[in-house]
Amino acid sequence: MKLVRKDIEKDNAGQVTLVPEEPEDMWHTYNLVQVGDSLRASTIRKVQTESSTGSVGSNRVRTTLTLCVEAIDFDSQACQLRVKGTNIQENEYVKMGAYHTIELEPNRQFTLAKKQWDSVVLERIEQACDPAWSADVAAVVMQEGLAHICLVTPSMTLTRAKVEVNIPRRKGNCSQHDRALERFYEQVVQGIQRHIHFDVVKCVLVASPGFVREQFCDYMFQQAVKTDNKVLLENRSKFLQVHASSGHKYSLKEALCDPTVASRLSDTKAAGEVKALDDFYKMLQHEPDRAFYGLKQVEKANEAMAIDTLLISDELFRHQDVATRSRYVRLVDSVKENAGTVRIFSSLHVSGEQLSQLTGIAAILRFPVPELSDQEDDSSSEED
């Protein structure tokens, strides 16, 4: 993401002009734009024209509109973002108050204005514009007959390909099984070559139960030698084999928890999120008085200045109710003021999906607060 201009007043009102440069930036933009904001961007509008003879035709023109945002739609797989709203500035093609949908695109700048820029949104802009936050991890989570090829970016886990091949059981003559397995491996190799850009990716995790990962890697590099595939051979050192219980996407969390992987990926946000969630579960199991989840419980722990690490899903900051969203922002700011660590999880990461199952908010405490854990957790009654 490129920051073109930033004009924010002392009362935190103002606007920023940004240029999304990567598909990942569209996810950041989705988390920046909120209902009620003002968005100015270039768009295509279908315009009706009438000729001197009275015939009516239509053509598409590119124009710049400023909308008051009413609805936001994000396609995580295609990384496409559509914003719907009403026109609030004079335009020769679009009447004031008319509805229009703008599709934000990479490499096309937009200006976003807010009445209140909060700390969470401003921090996301800083992260999005920092080139160090890049998509540098890929993963192949597999079992016999099933594989998911994923990209692990700082903000989401993207499934780029799913490979499924029916593998017959070994019965007497194993030739059918072996042929099907070879066909499966070949499709996974093709998926890796198609979806993983080795000039960006620093590490490729190959995770599986049993010996599937070893057998697959042996096959892949034997074929690479036979076909003189320089891309795979030159990047062989980037492949890291780790254990996972299955070939399903959720098993990626296990692979990211592996100590070998954690040390290799210690500088990535994804690894930090996974470790924080793992630490929370361990604390919940061994010292439940120091592990709380649910908004009310976590707020009470914060009042006691007990929070060491706050785990919170970015999904909560997209709440359409301003008061509710502000409540989460105040909690984040308060934890930071009390020298606590805040980890904002992406709802598109496997770790973020798991945190969402725990209401989307949890905390690891500095010291036990037994009087809170004894209270009934009524967080389920909170608005989502």
Short mmCIF file of C-alpha atoms in Angstrom, two decimals:
data_model
loop_
_atom_site.label_atom_id
_atom_site.label_comp_id
_atom_site.label_asym_id
_atom_site.label_seq_id
_atom_site.Cartn_x
_atom_site.Cartn_y
_atom_site.Cartn_z
CA MET A 1 0.00 0.00 0.00
CA LYS A 2 1.27 3.45 -0.89
CA LEU A 3 0.34 6.46 1.22
CA VAL A 4 -0.07 9.48 -1.10
CA ARG A 5 -1.44 12.03 1.36
CA LYS A 6 -2.58 12.14 4.97
CA ASP A 7 -4.58 15.09 6.34
CA ILE A 8 -5.89 14.38 9.84
CA GLU A 9 -6.82 17.24 12.18
CA LYS A 10 -6.34 17.42 15.95
CA ASP A 11 -9.93 16.25 16.49
CA ASN A 12 -9.04 13.10 14.46
CA ALA A 13 -11.27 14.08 11.53
CA GLY A 14 -9.74 14.17 8.08
CA GLN A 15 -8.81 12.11 5.06
CA VAL A 16 -6.09 9.90 3.60
CA THR A 17 -5.26 9.12 -0.01
CA LEU A 18 -3.95 5.60 -0.66
CA VAL A 19 -2.98 3.42 -3.59
CA PRO A 20 -3.45 -0.36 -3.06
CA GLU A 21 -0.57 -2.16 -4.80
CA GLU A 22 -1.10 -5.83 -3.88
CA PRO A 23 -4.18 -8.08 -3.50
CA GLU A 24 -3.37 -8.06 0.24
CA ASP A 25 -3.95 -4.30 0.25
CA MET A 26 -7.60 -4.83 -0.69
CA TRP A 27 -8.07 -6.67 2.63
CA HIS A 28 -6.51 -3.75 4.48
CA THR A 29 -8.82 -1.36 2.60
CA TYR A 30 -11.85 -3.47 3.56
CA ASN A 31 -10.88 -2.99 7.21
CA LEU A 32 -10.39 0.77 6.75
CA VAL A 33 -13.69 1.61 5.02
CA GLN A 34 -16.74 1.83 7.30
CA VAL A 35 -20.39 2.71 6.78
CA GLY A 36 -20.80 6.49 6.99
CA ASP A 37 -17.32 7.26 5.62
CA SER A 38 -16.80 9.36 2.50
CA LEU A 39 -14.99 7.58 -0.36
CA ARG A 40 -13.69 9.34 -3.48
CA ALA A 41 -12.42 7.23 -6.36
CA SER A 42 -12.44 6.78 -10.11
CA THR A 43 -15.24 4.58 -11.47
CA ILE A 44 -17.15 3.63 -14.62
CA ARG A 45 -20.71 4.93 -15.07
CA LYS A 46 -23.18 3.98 -17.78
CA VAL A 47 -24.61 7.22 -19.24
CA GLN A 48 -27.56 7.63 -21.59
CA THR A 49 -27.16 10.08 -24.45
CA GLU A 50 -29.68 11.55 -26.88
CA SER A 51 -28.59 12.55 -30.38
CA SER A 52 -29.91 15.51 -32.39
CA THR A 53 -32.26 13.14 -34.23
CA GLY A 54 -33.82 12.01 -30.95
CA SER A 55 -32.31 8.51 -30.84
CA VAL A 56 -31.21 7.37 -27.39
CA GLY A 57 -27.99 5.46 -26.82
CA SER A 58 -25.73 4.67 -23.91
CA ASN A 59 -22.02 4.58 -23.36
CA ARG A 60 -19.67 3.98 -20.46
CA VAL A 61 -17.62 6.88 -19.14
CA ARG A 62 -14.92 7.04 -16.49
CA THR A 63 -15.58 9.65 -13.84
CA THR A 64 -14.57 10.41 -10.25
CA LEU A 65 -17.30 10.13 -7.61
CA THR A 66 -17.50 10.81 -3.91
CA LEU A 67 -19.86 8.44 -2.10
CA CYS A 68 -21.27 8.30 1.39
CA VAL A 69 -20.63 4.63 2.14
CA GLU A 70 -23.70 2.49 2.84
CA ALA A 71 -22.53 -1.07 2.10
CA ILE A 72 -19.18 -2.85 1.68
CA ASP A 73 -18.66 -6.22 0.01
CA PHE A 74 -15.32 -8.07 -0.02
CA ASP A 75 -14.50 -11.23 -1.98
CA SER A 76 -11.56 -12.76 -0.08
CA GLN A 77 -10.56 -15.24 -2.78
CA ALA A 78 -10.60 -12.75 -5.68
CA CYS A 79 -9.47 -9.88 -3.37
CA GLN A 80 -12.13 -7.61 -4.88
CA LEU A 81 -13.78 -4.82 -2.91
CA ARG A 82 -17.07 -3.14 -3.85
CA VAL A 83 -18.39 -0.09 -2.04
CA LYS A 84 -22.00 1.06 -2.48
CA GLY A 85 -23.31 4.47 -1.49
CA THR A 86 -24.93 7.72 -2.54
CA ASN A 87 -23.21 10.49 -4.47
CA ILE A 88 -22.50 13.51 -2.25
CA GLN A 89 -20.59 15.78 -4.64
CA GLU A 90 -21.66 17.49 -7.87
CA ASN A 91 -20.90 15.41 -10.95
CA GLU A 92 -21.83 15.91 -14.59
CA TYR A 93 -22.89 12.28 -15.01
CA VAL A 94 -24.37 11.36 -11.61
CA LYS A 95 -27.04 13.28 -9.73
CA MET A 96 -26.66 14.17 -6.07
CA GLY A 97 -28.08 11.40 -3.90
CA ALA A 98 -27.99 8.82 -6.72
CA TYR A 99 -26.76 5.33 -5.82
CA HIS A 100 -23.57 3.97 -7.32
CA THR A 101 -21.15 1.10 -6.67
CA ILE A 102 -17.40 1.68 -6.86
CA GLU A 103 -15.11 -1.32 -7.34
CA LEU A 104 -11.75 -0.47 -5.79
CA GLU A 105 -8.82 -1.86 -7.77
CA PRO A 106 -5.08 -2.33 -7.22
CA ASN A 107 -2.93 0.55 -8.52
CA ARG A 108 -5.87 2.98 -8.60
CA GLN A 109 -5.86 5.59 -5.83
CA PHE A 110 -8.77 6.47 -3.59
CA THR A 111 -9.39 9.06 -0.88
CA LEU A 112 -11.11 8.03 2.34
CA ALA A 113 -12.54 10.65 4.73
CA LYS A 114 -13.74 9.95 8.26
CA LYS A 115 -15.26 12.07 11.00
CA GLN A 116 -13.16 10.08 13.49
CA TRP A 117 -9.93 8.21 12.73
CA ASP A 118 -9.34 5.87 15.67
CA SER A 119 -6.01 4.37 16.76
CA VAL A 120 -6.76 0.89 15.39
CA VAL A 121 -7.46 2.18 11.86
CA LEU A 122 -4.39 4.44 11.87
CA GLU A 123 -2.19 1.54 13.00
CA ARG A 124 -3.53 -0.60 10.16
CA ILE A 125 -2.53 2.10 7.65
CA GLU A 126 1.00 2.10 9.09
CA GLN A 127 1.21 -1.68 8.77
CA ALA A 128 -0.25 -1.73 5.26
CA CYS A 129 2.25 0.90 4.05
CA ASP A 130 5.25 -0.84 5.64
CA PRO A 131 7.02 -2.94 2.95
CA ALA A 132 8.29 -5.33 5.62
CA TRP A 133 4.74 -6.65 6.02
CA SER A 134 4.72 -8.90 2.97
CA ALA A 135 3.29 -12.28 1.97
CA ASP A 136 6.37 -14.42 2.47
CA VAL A 137 5.07 -17.82 3.58
CA ALA A 138 3.39 -20.56 1.56
CA ALA A 139 2.07 -23.89 2.79
CA VAL A 140 1.03 -27.23 1.34
CA VAL A 141 -1.16 -29.09 3.85
CA MET A 142 -1.72 -32.63 2.60
CA GLN A 143 -2.71 -36.23 3.18
CA GLU A 144 -3.06 -39.04 0.64
CA GLY A 145 -5.52 -37.79 -1.96
CA LEU A 146 -6.13 -34.31 -0.48
CA ALA A 147 -3.97 -31.16 -0.48
CA HIS A 148 -4.50 -27.46 0.15
CA ILE A 149 -2.00 -24.97 -1.28
CA CYS A 150 -2.12 -21.77 0.77
CA LEU A 151 -0.45 -18.39 0.99
CA VAL A 152 0.03 -17.14 4.54
CA THR A 153 0.15 -13.34 4.45
CA PRO A 154 0.31 -11.02 7.47
CA SER A 155 -3.48 -10.60 7.33
CA MET A 156 -5.00 -13.76 5.91
CA THR A 157 -4.61 -17.35 4.87
CA LEU A 158 -5.53 -17.63 1.19
CA THR A 159 -6.34 -21.05 -0.25
CA ARG A 160 -4.95 -20.88 -3.77
CA ALA A 161 -5.66 -24.47 -4.81
CA LYS A 162 -7.35 -27.60 -3.54
CA VAL A 163 -6.24 -30.93 -5.01
CA GLU A 164 -8.39 -34.03 -4.59
CA VAL A 165 -7.63 -37.41 -6.17
CA ASN A 166 -9.26 -40.70 -5.27
CA ILE A 167 -6.50 -43.08 -4.10
CA PRO A 168 -7.50 -46.80 -4.20
CA ARG A 169 -6.52 -48.90 -1.22
CA ARG A 170 -3.56 -51.25 -1.48
CA LYS A 171 -4.96 -54.69 -2.34
CA GLY A 172 -2.66 -57.32 -3.78
CA ASN A 173 -1.43 -55.54 -6.90
CA CYS A 174 -0.49 -52.03 -5.79
CA SER A 175 -0.13 -50.57 -9.29
CA GLN A 176 -3.51 -48.76 -9.22
CA HIS A 177 -2.70 -47.21 -5.85
CA ASP A 178 0.78 -46.13 -6.97
CA ARG A 179 -0.46 -44.63 -10.25
CA ALA A 180 -3.19 -42.66 -8.48
CA LEU A 181 -0.70 -41.44 -5.87
CA GLU A 182 1.73 -40.33 -8.58
CA ARG A 183 -1.09 -38.48 -10.36
CA PHE A 184 -1.98 -36.78 -7.08
CA TYR A 185 1.62 -35.73 -6.43
CA GLU A 186 1.97 -34.38 -9.97
CA GLN A 187 -1.16 -32.22 -9.57
CA VAL A 188 0.18 -30.82 -6.29
CA VAL A 189 3.53 -29.99 -7.94
CA GLN A 190 1.66 -28.20 -10.74
CA GLY A 191 -0.33 -26.26 -8.15
CA ILE A 192 2.86 -25.20 -6.35
CA GLN A 193 4.42 -23.96 -9.59
CA ARG A 194 1.25 -22.12 -10.57
CA HIS A 195 0.46 -20.40 -7.28
CA ILE A 196 3.72 -19.91 -5.37
CA HIS A 197 6.03 -17.08 -6.43
CA PHE A 198 9.45 -18.02 -5.16
CA ASP A 199 10.86 -14.52 -5.66
CA VAL A 200 8.55 -13.37 -2.83
CA VAL A 201 8.04 -16.47 -0.69
CA LYS A 202 10.78 -17.15 1.85
CA CYS A 203 9.50 -20.48 3.12
CA VAL A 204 7.19 -23.25 1.88
CA LEU A 205 5.77 -25.48 4.61
CA VAL A 206 4.91 -29.03 3.56
CA ALA A 207 2.72 -30.46 6.31
CA SER A 208 1.09 -33.88 6.56
CA PRO A 209 0.45 -36.86 8.82
CA GLY A 210 2.78 -39.89 8.56
CA PHE A 211 5.32 -40.03 5.76
CA VAL A 212 3.22 -38.34 3.08
CA ARG A 213 5.29 -35.13 3.14
CA GLU A 214 8.61 -37.00 2.82
CA GLN A 215 7.32 -39.15 -0.05
CA PHE A 216 5.88 -36.12 -1.82
CA CYS A 217 9.07 -34.06 -1.50
CA ASP A 218 11.16 -37.00 -2.74
CA TYR A 219 8.88 -37.33 -5.76
CA MET A 220 8.84 -33.56 -6.45
CA PHE A 221 12.61 -33.14 -6.45
CA GLN A 222 13.26 -36.37 -8.37
CA GLN A 223 10.94 -35.06 -11.07
CA ALA A 224 12.61 -31.66 -10.91
CA VAL A 225 15.99 -33.30 -11.61
CA LYS A 226 14.56 -35.36 -14.49
CA THR A 227 12.88 -32.34 -16.11
CA ASP A 228 15.65 -29.89 -15.18
CA ASN A 229 13.15 -27.69 -13.34
CA LYS A 230 15.50 -24.92 -12.21
CA VAL A 231 12.85 -23.01 -10.21
CA LEU A 232 12.16 -25.92 -7.86
CA LEU A 233 15.81 -27.00 -7.63
CA GLU A 234 17.08 -23.48 -6.87
CA ASN A 235 14.45 -23.04 -4.13
CA ARG A 236 14.80 -26.47 -2.56
CA SER A 237 16.16 -24.97 0.68
CA LYS A 238 12.91 -23.01 1.16
CA PHE A 239 10.86 -26.22 1.63
CA LEU A 240 10.35 -27.17 5.27
CA GLN A 241 8.66 -30.44 6.24
CA VAL A 242 6.48 -30.43 9.37
CA HIS A 243 3.80 -32.59 10.95
CA ALA A 244 0.07 -31.95 10.60
CA SER A 245 -2.79 -34.24 11.57
CA SER A 246 -4.58 -34.01 8.19
CA GLY A 247 -4.66 -32.36 4.77
CA HIS A 248 -7.45 -29.95 5.76
CA LYS A 249 -6.81 -26.20 5.99
CA TYR A 250 -7.36 -26.04 9.76
CA SER A 251 -4.30 -28.27 10.26
CA LEU A 252 -2.14 -25.37 9.09
CA LYS A 253 -2.28 -24.00 12.67
CA GLU A 254 -0.45 -27.12 13.89
CA ALA A 255 2.27 -26.61 11.28
CA LEU A 256 2.71 -22.96 12.27
CA CYS A 257 2.98 -24.00 15.94
CA ASP A 258 5.94 -26.30 15.22
CA PRO A 259 9.03 -24.92 17.07
CA THR A 260 11.20 -25.31 13.94
CA VAL A 261 8.69 -23.33 11.91
CA ALA A 262 8.22 -20.71 14.64
CA SER A 263 11.96 -19.96 14.73
CA ARG A 264 12.11 -19.75 10.95
CA LEU A 265 9.08 -17.45 10.79
CA SER A 266 9.75 -15.50 13.98
CA ASP A 267 9.51 -12.18 12.14
CA THR A 268 6.06 -12.79 10.67
CA LYS A 269 2.78 -11.61 12.17
CA ALA A 270 1.08 -14.95 11.43
CA ALA A 271 3.52 -16.88 13.61
CA GLY A 272 3.06 -14.34 16.43
CA GLU A 273 -0.72 -14.75 16.32
CA VAL A 274 -0.49 -18.53 16.39
CA LYS A 275 1.89 -18.49 19.36
CA ALA A 276 -0.31 -16.04 21.28
CA LEU A 277 -3.38 -18.22 20.76
CA ASP A 278 -1.42 -21.34 21.74
CA ASP A 279 -0.23 -19.58 24.92
CA PHE A 280 -3.85 -18.65 25.72
CA TYR A 281 -5.05 -22.25 25.39
CA LYS A 282 -2.21 -23.49 27.59
CA MET A 283 -3.04 -20.86 30.20
CA LEU A 284 -6.74 -21.75 30.03
CA GLN A 285 -5.85 -25.39 30.70
CA HIS A 286 -3.28 -24.92 33.48
CA GLU A 287 -4.17 -21.55 35.09
CA PRO A 288 -7.78 -20.72 34.18
CA ASP A 289 -7.74 -17.71 36.55
CA ARG A 290 -5.31 -16.05 34.11
CA ALA A 291 -7.15 -16.71 30.84
CA PHE A 292 -10.44 -14.96 30.08
CA TYR A 293 -12.57 -14.55 26.97
CA GLY A 294 -15.74 -12.62 26.18
CA LEU A 295 -16.01 -8.83 26.12
CA LYS A 296 -17.43 -8.25 29.62
CA GLN A 297 -14.93 -10.54 31.34
CA VAL A 298 -11.99 -9.05 29.46
CA GLU A 299 -13.16 -5.49 30.23
CA LYS A 300 -13.34 -6.33 33.94
CA ALA A 301 -9.84 -7.81 33.81
CA ASN A 302 -8.67 -4.59 32.15
CA GLU A 303 -10.25 -2.52 34.92
CA ALA A 304 -8.03 -4.48 37.32
CA MET A 305 -5.03 -3.63 35.02
CA ALA A 306 -4.42 -7.36 34.82
CA ILE A 307 -4.14 -7.88 31.04
CA ASP A 308 -0.71 -8.88 29.78
CA THR A 309 -1.78 -9.86 26.23
CA LEU A 310 -5.05 -8.96 24.53
CA LEU A 311 -6.16 -11.15 21.61
CA ILE A 312 -8.85 -9.52 19.48
CA SER A 313 -10.28 -10.24 16.02
CA ASP A 314 -10.25 -7.47 13.40
CA GLU A 315 -13.82 -8.55 12.62
CA LEU A 316 -14.98 -6.72 15.76
CA PHE A 317 -13.69 -3.38 14.43
CA ARG A 318 -15.98 -3.72 11.40
CA HIS A 319 -19.08 -3.56 13.62
CA GLN A 320 -21.56 -1.12 12.07
CA ASP A 321 -22.64 0.29 15.44
CA VAL A 322 -20.26 3.18 16.18
CA ALA A 323 -20.66 2.87 19.98
CA THR A 324 -19.81 -0.84 19.93
CA ARG A 325 -16.80 -0.29 17.66
CA SER A 326 -15.59 2.54 19.90
CA ARG A 327 -15.87 0.23 22.90
CA TYR A 328 -13.38 -2.18 21.32
CA VAL A 329 -11.04 0.67 20.36
CA ARG A 330 -11.10 2.06 23.93
CA LEU A 331 -10.23 -1.38 25.27
CA VAL A 332 -7.26 -1.69 22.90
CA ASP A 333 -5.99 1.80 23.81
CA SER A 334 -6.41 1.12 27.53
CA VAL A 335 -4.48 -2.17 27.41
CA LYS A 336 -1.62 -0.41 25.57
CA GLU A 337 -1.61 2.43 28.12
CA ASN A 338 -1.27 -0.19 30.88
CA ALA A 339 1.82 -1.64 29.12
CA GLY A 340 -0.03 -4.66 27.79
CA THR A 341 0.50 -6.28 24.38
CA VAL A 342 -2.31 -6.17 21.81
CA ARG A 343 -2.52 -8.76 19.05
CA ILE A 344 -5.15 -8.01 16.40
CA PHE A 345 -6.01 -11.28 14.64
CA SER A 346 -7.19 -11.43 11.05
CA SER A 347 -10.54 -13.18 10.70
CA LEU A 348 -9.18 -14.74 7.49
CA HIS A 349 -6.31 -16.49 9.27
CA VAL A 350 -6.82 -19.97 10.69
CA SER A 351 -5.84 -18.56 14.10
CA GLY A 352 -8.36 -15.73 13.67
CA GLU A 353 -11.09 -18.23 12.82
CA GLN A 354 -10.37 -20.08 16.07
CA LEU A 355 -10.39 -16.86 18.09
CA SER A 356 -13.79 -16.00 16.58
CA GLN A 357 -15.12 -19.22 18.11
CA LEU A 358 -14.12 -17.74 21.50
CA THR A 359 -16.26 -14.61 20.89
CA GLY A 360 -13.38 -12.92 19.01
CA ILE A 361 -11.78 -11.50 22.16
CA ALA A 362 -9.58 -13.09 24.83
CA ALA A 363 -6.86 -12.10 27.29
CA ILE A 364 -3.87 -13.60 29.06
CA LEU A 365 -3.52 -12.00 32.49
CA ARG A 366 -0.44 -10.93 34.45
CA PHE A 367 -1.84 -12.36 37.66
CA PRO A 368 -4.83 -14.54 38.64
CA VAL A 369 -8.19 -12.82 39.09
CA PRO A 370 -10.27 -15.66 40.60
CA GLU A 371 -13.25 -13.45 41.51
CA LEU A 372 -13.82 -12.80 37.78
CA SER A 373 -13.50 -16.39 36.64
CA ASP A 374 -16.09 -17.39 39.23
CA GLN A 375 -18.65 -15.10 37.60
CA GLU A 376 -20.82 -16.46 34.83
CA ASP A 377 -19.46 -15.43 31.43
CA ASP A 378 -22.42 -13.72 29.80
CA SER A 379 -20.41 -12.58 26.80
CA SER A 380 -22.64 -14.62 24.52
CA SER A 381 -25.36 -12.04 25.10
CA GLU A 382 -23.13 -9.32 23.66
CA GLU A 383 -23.83 -8.07 20.17
CA ASP A 384 -21.65 -9.74 17.57
#
